[in-house]
Amino acid sequence: MEASTITYGLDQFIADCRAILARDGGPKGREEVRVLLERLLRNPDFIARYCGEDVPRGLKVLYEDPSLGFQILAHINDKARVSPPHDHGESWAIYGQATHYTDMTEWEREDDGADPAHAKLKPVKKYRLNPGHAGIYQDGKIHSIDYPDYARFIRVTGTNLDQIHRVRFDLKTGEVHRMTPQQAT
Ligand SMILES: [Fe+2]
């Protein structure tokens, strides 16, 4: 492993995110952030310190940018979870696996979107994020996550998602529900 990867820490990642997203807050800039998140996740010291066994459980905001608004979040899970399909509103999210894995499904709407309360979804992509891998979900994309006990991940989001309108989808009934803060991810 390159020395630069071993020592690539949170402070440098934050500085890089700031520089990249200030220059290009669009899909290309976010993709650069995704690649750097993978580099951060290959730093064993970062994983031990922010995602290790001694870290308090739950959701921790590691950083929120005062001007650009993006957040870096650590999801320190002990319990397995399957989320419903959901979007990230007008924002975006990057999921980087720290420990264990997350099975991702990306969905698309089959209906025309005319009825705001109902939707028909079809799965279009399924894959597993293993440690050191990060997936990106651009604005409007719908995905669901499924992870086992002790799976931990780092998310970078374009803004505080609790403050924007987001929806989740009930696959059985087709109902579209507004997401409440800290619900799903
Ligand atoms: Fe999500």
PDB file of C-alpha atoms and ligand atoms in Angstrom:
ATOM      1  CA  MET A   1       0.000   0.000   0.000  1.00  0.00           C
ATOM      2  CA  GLU A   2       1.286   3.478  -0.812  1.00  0.00           C
ATOM      3  CA  ALA A   3       2.397   5.583   2.140  1.00  0.00           C
ATOM      4  CA  SER A   4       0.137   8.388   0.920  1.00  0.00           C
ATOM      5  CA  THR A   5      -2.872   6.086   1.279  1.00  0.00           C
ATOM      6  CA  ILE A   6      -1.959   4.908   4.762  1.00  0.00           C
ATOM      7  CA  THR A   7      -1.646   8.495   5.955  1.00  0.00           C
ATOM      8  CA  TYR A   8      -4.601   9.946   4.058  1.00  0.00           C
ATOM      9  CA  GLY A   9      -6.720  11.130   6.982  1.00  0.00           C
ATOM     10  CA  LEU A  10      -9.978  12.908   7.702  1.00  0.00           C
ATOM     11  CA  ASP A  11      -8.496  16.439   7.757  1.00  0.00           C
ATOM     12  CA  GLN A  12      -6.986  16.043   4.312  1.00  0.00           C
ATOM     13  CA  PHE A  13     -10.197  14.461   3.007  1.00  0.00           C
ATOM     14  CA  ILE A  14     -12.222  17.425   4.301  1.00  0.00           C
ATOM     15  CA  ALA A  15      -9.816  19.904   2.714  1.00  0.00           C
ATOM     16  CA  ASP A  16      -9.989  18.021  -0.596  1.00  0.00           C
ATOM     17  CA  CYS A  17     -13.811  17.847  -0.508  1.00  0.00           C
ATOM     18  CA  ARG A  18     -13.978  21.592   0.105  1.00  0.00           C
ATOM     19  CA  ALA A  19     -11.640  22.380  -2.778  1.00  0.00           C
ATOM     20  CA  ILE A  20     -13.330  19.974  -5.203  1.00  0.00           C
ATOM     21  CA  LEU A  21     -16.946  20.851  -4.397  1.00  0.00           C
ATOM     22  CA  ALA A  22     -16.227  24.591  -4.410  1.00  0.00           C
ATOM     23  CA  ARG A  23     -14.869  24.194  -7.943  1.00  0.00           C
ATOM     24  CA  ASP A  24     -17.453  21.693  -9.184  1.00  0.00           C
ATOM     25  CA  GLY A  25     -20.496  20.783  -7.098  1.00  0.00           C
ATOM     26  CA  GLY A  26     -21.936  18.732  -9.975  1.00  0.00           C
ATOM     27  CA  PRO A  27     -21.701  15.018 -10.762  1.00  0.00           C
ATOM     28  CA  LYS A  28     -18.038  15.149 -11.848  1.00  0.00           C
ATOM     29  CA  GLY A  29     -16.858  16.849  -8.671  1.00  0.00           C
ATOM     30  CA  ARG A  30     -18.838  14.363  -6.560  1.00  0.00           C
ATOM     31  CA  GLU A  31     -17.211  11.490  -8.428  1.00  0.00           C
ATOM     32  CA  GLU A  32     -13.812  12.913  -7.443  1.00  0.00           C
ATOM     33  CA  VAL A  33     -15.017  12.935  -3.833  1.00  0.00           C
ATOM     34  CA  ARG A  34     -16.118   9.296  -4.177  1.00  0.00           C
ATOM     35  CA  VAL A  35     -12.651   8.246  -5.332  1.00  0.00           C
ATOM     36  CA  LEU A  36     -11.028  10.099  -2.418  1.00  0.00           C
ATOM     37  CA  LEU A  37     -13.464   8.543   0.050  1.00  0.00           C
ATOM     38  CA  GLU A  38     -12.225   5.132  -1.117  1.00  0.00           C
ATOM     39  CA  ARG A  39      -8.693   6.312  -0.410  1.00  0.00           C
ATOM     40  CA  LEU A  40      -9.700   7.465   3.092  1.00  0.00           C
ATOM     41  CA  LEU A  41     -11.336   4.094   3.763  1.00  0.00           C
ATOM     42  CA  ARG A  42      -8.088   2.289   2.962  1.00  0.00           C
ATOM     43  CA  ASN A  43      -6.389   4.090   5.857  1.00  0.00           C
ATOM     44  CA  PRO A  44      -6.499   1.578   8.753  1.00  0.00           C
ATOM     45  CA  ASP A  45      -5.966   4.340  11.339  1.00  0.00           C
ATOM     46  CA  PHE A  46      -9.033   6.196  10.103  1.00  0.00           C
ATOM     47  CA  ILE A  47     -11.137   3.016  10.258  1.00  0.00           C
ATOM     48  CA  ALA A  48      -9.952   2.176  13.785  1.00  0.00           C
ATOM     49  CA  ARG A  49     -10.506   5.683  15.088  1.00  0.00           C
ATOM     50  CA  TYR A  50     -13.883   6.477  13.520  1.00  0.00           C
ATOM     51  CA  CYS A  51     -15.429   3.078  12.817  1.00  0.00           C
ATOM     52  CA  GLY A  52     -13.761   0.762  15.329  1.00  0.00           C
ATOM     53  CA  GLU A  53     -15.141  -1.216  18.241  1.00  0.00           C
ATOM     54  CA  ASP A  54     -14.549   1.601  20.763  1.00  0.00           C
ATOM     55  CA  VAL A  55     -16.584   4.166  18.835  1.00  0.00           C
ATOM     56  CA  PRO A  56     -20.030   5.086  20.226  1.00  0.00           C
ATOM     57  CA  ARG A  57     -22.882   3.506  18.279  1.00  0.00           C
ATOM     58  CA  GLY A  58     -25.247   5.442  16.096  1.00  0.00           C
ATOM     59  CA  LEU A  59     -24.943   8.240  13.604  1.00  0.00           C
ATOM     60  CA  LYS A  60     -22.182  10.769  14.036  1.00  0.00           C
ATOM     61  CA  VAL A  61     -21.653  13.918  11.996  1.00  0.00           C
ATOM     62  CA  LEU A  62     -17.881  14.009  11.448  1.00  0.00           C
ATOM     63  CA  TYR A  63     -18.015  17.275   9.535  1.00  0.00           C
ATOM     64  CA  GLU A  64     -20.473  19.806   8.142  1.00  0.00           C
ATOM     65  CA  ASP A  65     -19.177  22.453   5.812  1.00  0.00           C
ATOM     66  CA  PRO A  66     -20.270  25.932   6.914  1.00  0.00           C
ATOM     67  CA  SER A  67     -20.390  27.390   3.414  1.00  0.00           C
ATOM     68  CA  LEU A  68     -20.945  24.507   0.975  1.00  0.00           C
ATOM     69  CA  GLY A  69     -23.259  22.573   3.302  1.00  0.00           C
ATOM     70  CA  PHE A  70     -21.995  19.061   2.604  1.00  0.00           C
ATOM     71  CA  GLN A  71     -21.781  16.581   5.470  1.00  0.00           C
ATOM     72  CA  ILE A  72     -19.524  13.654   6.301  1.00  0.00           C
ATOM     73  CA  LEU A  73     -21.336  11.099   8.467  1.00  0.00           C
ATOM     74  CA  ALA A  74     -20.218   7.929  10.233  1.00  0.00           C
ATOM     75  CA  HIS A  75     -22.891   5.240  10.537  1.00  0.00           C
ATOM     76  CA  ILE A  76     -21.751   3.016  13.382  1.00  0.00           C
ATOM     77  CA  ASN A  77     -24.230   0.161  13.258  1.00  0.00           C
ATOM     78  CA  ASP A  78     -24.478  -2.928  15.418  1.00  0.00           C
ATOM     79  CA  LYS A  79     -27.729  -4.251  13.999  1.00  0.00           C
ATOM     80  CA  ALA A  80     -28.494  -5.463  10.513  1.00  0.00           C
ATOM     81  CA  ARG A  81     -30.982  -3.433   8.531  1.00  0.00           C
ATOM     82  CA  VAL A  82     -32.882  -3.435   5.244  1.00  0.00           C
ATOM     83  CA  SER A  83     -34.029  -0.002   4.100  1.00  0.00           C
ATOM     84  CA  PRO A  84     -36.927   0.711   1.778  1.00  0.00           C
ATOM     85  CA  PRO A  85     -36.081   2.267  -1.579  1.00  0.00           C
ATOM     86  CA  HIS A  86     -35.615   5.999  -1.085  1.00  0.00           C
ATOM     87  CA  ASP A  87     -34.145   9.064  -2.728  1.00  0.00           C
ATOM     88  CA  HIS A  88     -31.929  11.852  -1.388  1.00  0.00           C
ATOM     89  CA  GLY A  89     -34.257  14.591  -2.585  1.00  0.00           C
ATOM     90  CA  GLU A  90     -32.529  17.265  -4.622  1.00  0.00           C
ATOM     91  CA  SER A  91     -29.256  16.324  -3.014  1.00  0.00           C
ATOM     92  CA  TRP A  92     -26.943  13.336  -3.445  1.00  0.00           C
ATOM     93  CA  ALA A  93     -25.138  10.783  -1.312  1.00  0.00           C
ATOM     94  CA  ILE A  94     -21.917   8.790  -1.473  1.00  0.00           C
ATOM     95  CA  TYR A  95     -21.757   5.592   0.598  1.00  0.00           C
ATOM     96  CA  GLY A  96     -18.323   4.278   1.502  1.00  0.00           C
ATOM     97  CA  GLN A  97     -18.030   0.927   3.222  1.00  0.00           C
ATOM     98  CA  ALA A  98     -15.821   0.799   6.317  1.00  0.00           C
ATOM     99  CA  THR A  99     -16.514  -2.677   7.748  1.00  0.00           C
ATOM    100  CA  HIS A 100     -18.484  -5.754   6.590  1.00  0.00           C
ATOM    101  CA  TYR A 101     -20.605  -4.924   3.531  1.00  0.00           C
ATOM    102  CA  THR A 102     -23.722  -3.263   2.175  1.00  0.00           C
ATOM    103  CA  ASP A 103     -25.855  -4.769  -0.569  1.00  0.00           C
ATOM    104  CA  MET A 104     -27.082  -1.975  -2.791  1.00  0.00           C
ATOM    105  CA  THR A 105     -30.044  -1.971  -5.122  1.00  0.00           C
ATOM    106  CA  GLU A 106     -30.647   0.889  -7.518  1.00  0.00           C
ATOM    107  CA  TRP A 107     -34.225   1.398  -8.685  1.00  0.00           C
ATOM    108  CA  GLU A 108     -36.018   3.249 -11.445  1.00  0.00           C
ATOM    109  CA  ARG A 109     -39.623   4.308 -11.706  1.00  0.00           C
ATOM    110  CA  GLU A 110     -41.718   2.435 -14.217  1.00  0.00           C
ATOM    111  CA  ASP A 111     -44.683   4.783 -13.892  1.00  0.00           C
ATOM    112  CA  ASP A 112     -44.861   8.253 -15.387  1.00  0.00           C
ATOM    113  CA  GLY A 113     -44.634  10.020 -12.019  1.00  0.00           C
ATOM    114  CA  ALA A 114     -48.014  11.687 -12.514  1.00  0.00           C
ATOM    115  CA  ASP A 115     -49.400  10.447  -9.189  1.00  0.00           C
ATOM    116  CA  PRO A 116     -47.261  11.897  -6.369  1.00  0.00           C
ATOM    117  CA  ALA A 117     -48.641   9.360  -3.866  1.00  0.00           C
ATOM    118  CA  HIS A 118     -47.929   6.174  -5.830  1.00  0.00           C
ATOM    119  CA  ALA A 119     -45.045   4.739  -7.812  1.00  0.00           C
ATOM    120  CA  LYS A 120     -44.031   1.533  -9.509  1.00  0.00           C
ATOM    121  CA  LEU A 121     -40.357   0.697  -9.207  1.00  0.00           C
ATOM    122  CA  LYS A 122     -38.118  -1.811 -10.936  1.00  0.00           C
ATOM    123  CA  PRO A 123     -34.636  -2.821  -9.762  1.00  0.00           C
ATOM    124  CA  VAL A 124     -31.975  -1.888 -12.314  1.00  0.00           C
ATOM    125  CA  LYS A 125     -28.692  -2.664 -10.551  1.00  0.00           C
ATOM    126  CA  LYS A 126     -27.635  -4.813  -7.607  1.00  0.00           C
ATOM    127  CA  TYR A 127     -24.157  -5.048  -6.163  1.00  0.00           C
ATOM    128  CA  ARG A 128     -22.245  -5.359  -2.913  1.00  0.00           C
ATOM    129  CA  LEU A 129     -20.097  -2.604  -1.458  1.00  0.00           C
ATOM    130  CA  ASN A 130     -17.177  -4.190   0.352  1.00  0.00           C
ATOM    131  CA  PRO A 131     -14.767  -2.364   2.675  1.00  0.00           C
ATOM    132  CA  GLY A 132     -12.869   0.337   0.815  1.00  0.00           C
ATOM    133  CA  HIS A 133     -15.532   0.711  -1.866  1.00  0.00           C
ATOM    134  CA  ALA A 134     -17.838   3.683  -2.302  1.00  0.00           C
ATOM    135  CA  GLY A 135     -20.997   4.074  -4.396  1.00  0.00           C
ATOM    136  CA  ILE A 136     -22.527   7.314  -5.576  1.00  0.00           C
ATOM    137  CA  TYR A 137     -26.227   8.223  -5.818  1.00  0.00           C
ATOM    138  CA  GLN A 138     -26.712  11.410  -7.766  1.00  0.00           C
ATOM    139  CA  ASP A 139     -29.696  13.729  -7.391  1.00  0.00           C
ATOM    140  CA  GLY A 140     -33.031  12.007  -7.817  1.00  0.00           C
ATOM    141  CA  LYS A 141     -31.593   8.469  -7.818  1.00  0.00           C
ATOM    142  CA  ILE A 142     -33.490   5.840  -5.856  1.00  0.00           C
ATOM    143  CA  HIS A 143     -31.685   3.094  -3.945  1.00  0.00           C
ATOM    144  CA  SER A 144     -32.116   0.714  -1.047  1.00  0.00           C
ATOM    145  CA  ILE A 145     -29.544  -0.741   1.295  1.00  0.00           C
ATOM    146  CA  ASP A 146     -29.253  -4.062   3.107  1.00  0.00           C
ATOM    147  CA  TYR A 147     -26.446  -4.691   5.566  1.00  0.00           C
ATOM    148  CA  PRO A 148     -25.586  -7.273   8.226  1.00  0.00           C
ATOM    149  CA  ASP A 149     -24.807  -6.765  11.924  1.00  0.00           C
ATOM    150  CA  TYR A 150     -21.773  -4.528  12.562  1.00  0.00           C
ATOM    151  CA  ALA A 151     -21.639  -3.115   9.043  1.00  0.00           C
ATOM    152  CA  ARG A 152     -20.300   0.409   9.256  1.00  0.00           C
ATOM    153  CA  PHE A 153     -20.062   3.044   6.590  1.00  0.00           C
ATOM    154  CA  ILE A 154     -19.160   6.647   5.916  1.00  0.00           C
ATOM    155  CA  ARG A 155     -21.534   8.822   3.956  1.00  0.00           C
ATOM    156  CA  VAL A 156     -20.903  12.122   2.259  1.00  0.00           C
ATOM    157  CA  THR A 157     -24.101  14.020   1.450  1.00  0.00           C
ATOM    158  CA  GLY A 158     -24.546  17.234  -0.482  1.00  0.00           C
ATOM    159  CA  THR A 159     -26.436  18.824   2.368  1.00  0.00           C
ATOM    160  CA  ASN A 160     -28.079  17.920   5.677  1.00  0.00           C
ATOM    161  CA  LEU A 161     -30.644  15.486   4.267  1.00  0.00           C
ATOM    162  CA  ASP A 162     -32.849  15.868   7.341  1.00  0.00           C
ATOM    163  CA  GLN A 163     -33.671  19.378   6.174  1.00  0.00           C
ATOM    164  CA  ILE A 164     -34.884  18.603   2.678  1.00  0.00           C
ATOM    165  CA  HIS A 165     -37.889  16.848   1.188  1.00  0.00           C
ATOM    166  CA  ARG A 166     -37.154  13.179   0.519  1.00  0.00           C
ATOM    167  CA  VAL A 167     -39.333  10.183  -0.204  1.00  0.00           C
ATOM    168  CA  ARG A 168     -39.334   6.477   0.427  1.00  0.00           C
ATOM    169  CA  PHE A 169     -41.304   3.867  -1.475  1.00  0.00           C
ATOM    170  CA  ASP A 170     -43.400   1.010  -0.128  1.00  0.00           C
ATOM    171  CA  LEU A 171     -42.781  -1.805  -2.603  1.00  0.00           C
ATOM    172  CA  LYS A 172     -45.878  -3.771  -1.514  1.00  0.00           C
ATOM    173  CA  THR A 173     -48.429  -0.994  -1.798  1.00  0.00           C
ATOM    174  CA  GLY A 174     -46.654   1.335  -4.213  1.00  0.00           C
ATOM    175  CA  GLU A 175     -47.204   4.206  -1.793  1.00  0.00           C
ATOM    176  CA  VAL A 176     -44.787   7.124  -1.734  1.00  0.00           C
ATOM    177  CA  HIS A 177     -44.108   8.501   1.748  1.00  0.00           C
ATOM    178  CA  ARG A 178     -42.250  11.558   2.840  1.00  0.00           C
ATOM    179  CA  MET A 179     -39.203  10.635   4.911  1.00  0.00           C
ATOM    180  CA  THR A 180     -38.843  11.981   8.404  1.00  0.00           C
ATOM    181  CA  PRO A 181     -35.442  13.047   9.814  1.00  0.00           C
ATOM    182  CA  GLN A 182     -32.905  10.287  10.437  1.00  0.00           C
ATOM    183  CA  GLN A 183     -35.236   7.727   8.888  1.00  0.00           C
ATOM    184  CA  ALA A 184     -33.541   5.289   6.530  1.00  0.00           C
ATOM    185  CA  THR A 185     -30.435   6.640   4.971  1.00  0.00           C
TER     186      THR A 185
HETATM  187 FE    FE B   1     -29.639   6.489   0.797  1.00  0.00          FE
END
